[in-house]
């Protein structure tokens, strides 16, 4: 046996505040990377969507831990955490790269911050618009979101993602094949939508999924699914259209 003494330096304290162009706190997507080691540091209040997304089908396409890969161009591509509001966290001292973005209508931010041992480092990031599409009558949307939506907890996580990504309308898809479905929804139609301000979650479907392609149904009042006619995409499309979808 041998004894090896290990001495570590005092950690630092980091606080992040993210505000919109009116100065109000706003959700955002945050990435913290050590300049010396490349280590990513996870915010303590990062939203965990694994139980409603990744764990259901065991797909690992999103990213490590509670982070999600965003395929942005250039230096902003990488893993981000969904942060509903600002946070305070203990971190190793040193230089860190801070990335913050909030969808396509806001200018993404990249800064180098210095976390000092035994001291506070406070950073305030203002998300500045380069364009305001809702003011022009256009609303951002994502028609292809695979997630369970059966509880208020599921809805809170998805709304945090939508607000942090500035996705105003999210089509939450129940996904099927000829045997079963995944990503359960508690229902379809207006009464099962979830809305907070100008952000709304709308249950939809990705079904059928076959050698003839995948169908995505939007604005449904009920799921359109018949395993006896599963390969008849025209029938499914007609039934969705009858619902006004």
mmCIF file with all atom_site columns, C-alpha atoms in Angstrom, residues 8-16 30-35 37 39-44 81 87-98 112-123:
data_model
loop_
_atom_site.group_PDB
_atom_site.id
_atom_site.type_symbol
_atom_site.label_atom_id
_atom_site.label_alt_id
_atom_site.label_comp_id
_atom_site.label_asym_id
_atom_site.label_entity_id
_atom_site.label_seq_id
_atom_site.pdbx_PDB_ins_code
_atom_site.Cartn_x
_atom_site.Cartn_y
_atom_site.Cartn_z
_atom_site.occupancy
_atom_site.B_iso_or_equiv
_atom_site.pdbx_formal_charge
_atom_site.auth_seq_id
_atom_site.auth_comp_id
_atom_site.auth_asym_id
_atom_site.auth_atom_id
_atom_site.pdbx_PDB_model_num
ATOM 1  C CA . UNK A 1 8   ? -6.460  20.594 -5.544  1.00 0.00 ? 8   UNK A CA 1
ATOM 2  C CA . UNK A 1 9   ? -6.868  24.329 -5.833  1.00 0.00 ? 9   UNK A CA 1
ATOM 3  C CA . UNK A 1 10  ? -9.937  26.144 -4.621  1.00 0.00 ? 10  UNK A CA 1
ATOM 4  C CA . UNK A 1 11  ? -12.785 26.166 -7.165  1.00 0.00 ? 11  UNK A CA 1
ATOM 5  C CA . UNK A 1 12  ? -14.385 29.292 -8.528  1.00 0.00 ? 12  UNK A CA 1
ATOM 6  C CA . UNK A 1 13  ? -17.994 30.436 -8.622  1.00 0.00 ? 13  UNK A CA 1
ATOM 7  C CA . UNK A 1 14  ? -19.643 31.283 -11.950 1.00 0.00 ? 14  UNK A CA 1
ATOM 8  C CA . UNK A 1 15  ? -23.007 32.998 -12.406 1.00 0.00 ? 15  UNK A CA 1
ATOM 9  C CA . UNK A 1 16  ? -24.734 33.437 -15.773 1.00 0.00 ? 16  UNK A CA 1
ATOM 10 C CA . UNK A 1 30  ? -25.709 27.263 -23.338 1.00 0.00 ? 30  UNK A CA 1
ATOM 11 C CA . UNK A 1 31  ? -22.340 25.611 -23.985 1.00 0.00 ? 31  UNK A CA 1
ATOM 12 C CA . UNK A 1 32  ? -19.345 25.865 -21.585 1.00 0.00 ? 32  UNK A CA 1
ATOM 13 C CA . UNK A 1 33  ? -15.987 24.454 -22.703 1.00 0.00 ? 33  UNK A CA 1
ATOM 14 C CA . UNK A 1 34  ? -12.608 24.586 -20.955 1.00 0.00 ? 34  UNK A CA 1
ATOM 15 C CA . UNK A 1 35  ? -9.987  26.236 -23.181 1.00 0.00 ? 35  UNK A CA 1
ATOM 16 C CA . UNK A 1 37  ? -8.770  20.651 -21.668 1.00 0.00 ? 37  UNK A CA 1
ATOM 17 C CA . UNK A 1 39  ? -13.929 19.641 -20.907 1.00 0.00 ? 39  UNK A CA 1
ATOM 18 C CA . UNK A 1 40  ? -17.612 20.605 -21.104 1.00 0.00 ? 40  UNK A CA 1
ATOM 19 C CA . UNK A 1 41  ? -19.281 21.816 -17.905 1.00 0.00 ? 41  UNK A CA 1
ATOM 20 C CA . UNK A 1 42  ? -22.985 21.139 -17.408 1.00 0.00 ? 42  UNK A CA 1
ATOM 21 C CA . UNK A 1 43  ? -25.195 23.863 -15.886 1.00 0.00 ? 43  UNK A CA 1
ATOM 22 C CA . UNK A 1 44  ? -26.981 22.672 -12.725 1.00 0.00 ? 44  UNK A CA 1
ATOM 23 C CA . UNK A 1 81  ? -27.707 22.487 -22.633 1.00 0.00 ? 81  UNK A CA 1
ATOM 24 C CA . UNK A 1 87  ? -27.695 29.778 -12.965 1.00 0.00 ? 87  UNK A CA 1
ATOM 25 C CA . UNK A 1 88  ? -24.883 29.739 -10.424 1.00 0.00 ? 88  UNK A CA 1
ATOM 26 C CA . UNK A 1 89  ? -22.355 26.895 -10.373 1.00 0.00 ? 89  UNK A CA 1
ATOM 27 C CA . UNK A 1 90  ? -19.038 25.848 -8.817  1.00 0.00 ? 90  UNK A CA 1
ATOM 28 C CA . UNK A 1 91  ? -16.375 25.394 -11.538 1.00 0.00 ? 91  UNK A CA 1
ATOM 29 C CA . UNK A 1 92  ? -12.665 24.684 -11.828 1.00 0.00 ? 92  UNK A CA 1
ATOM 30 C CA . UNK A 1 93  ? -10.651 27.883 -12.231 1.00 0.00 ? 93  UNK A CA 1
ATOM 31 C CA . UNK A 1 94  ? -9.301  28.777 -15.649 1.00 0.00 ? 94  UNK A CA 1
ATOM 32 C CA . UNK A 1 95  ? -10.408 30.125 -19.000 1.00 0.00 ? 95  UNK A CA 1
ATOM 33 C CA . UNK A 1 96  ? -13.673 28.876 -20.438 1.00 0.00 ? 96  UNK A CA 1
ATOM 34 C CA . UNK A 1 97  ? -15.436 29.412 -23.755 1.00 0.00 ? 97  UNK A CA 1
ATOM 35 C CA . UNK A 1 98  ? -19.060 30.440 -23.274 1.00 0.00 ? 98  UNK A CA 1
ATOM 36 C CA . UNK A 1 112 ? -13.996 33.803 -23.180 1.00 0.00 ? 112 UNK A CA 1
ATOM 37 C CA . UNK A 1 113 ? -14.523 34.003 -19.423 1.00 0.00 ? 113 UNK A CA 1
ATOM 38 C CA . UNK A 1 114 ? -11.984 33.723 -16.607 1.00 0.00 ? 114 UNK A CA 1
ATOM 39 C CA . UNK A 1 115 ? -13.088 31.741 -13.554 1.00 0.00 ? 115 UNK A CA 1
ATOM 40 C CA . UNK A 1 116 ? -10.858 32.606 -10.592 1.00 0.00 ? 116 UNK A CA 1
ATOM 41 C CA . UNK A 1 117 ? -10.215 30.378 -7.592  1.00 0.00 ? 117 UNK A CA 1
ATOM 42 C CA . UNK A 1 118 ? -12.179 31.367 -4.508  1.00 0.00 ? 118 UNK A CA 1
ATOM 43 C CA . UNK A 1 119 ? -13.959 34.220 -6.292  1.00 0.00 ? 119 UNK A CA 1
ATOM 44 C CA . UNK A 1 120 ? -17.138 35.010 -8.216  1.00 0.00 ? 120 UNK A CA 1
ATOM 45 C CA . UNK A 1 121 ? -17.260 35.492 -11.980 1.00 0.00 ? 121 UNK A CA 1
ATOM 46 C CA . UNK A 1 122 ? -20.567 36.970 -13.127 1.00 0.00 ? 122 UNK A CA 1
ATOM 47 C CA . UNK A 1 123 ? -21.582 37.212 -16.770 1.00 0.00 ? 123 UNK A CA 1
#
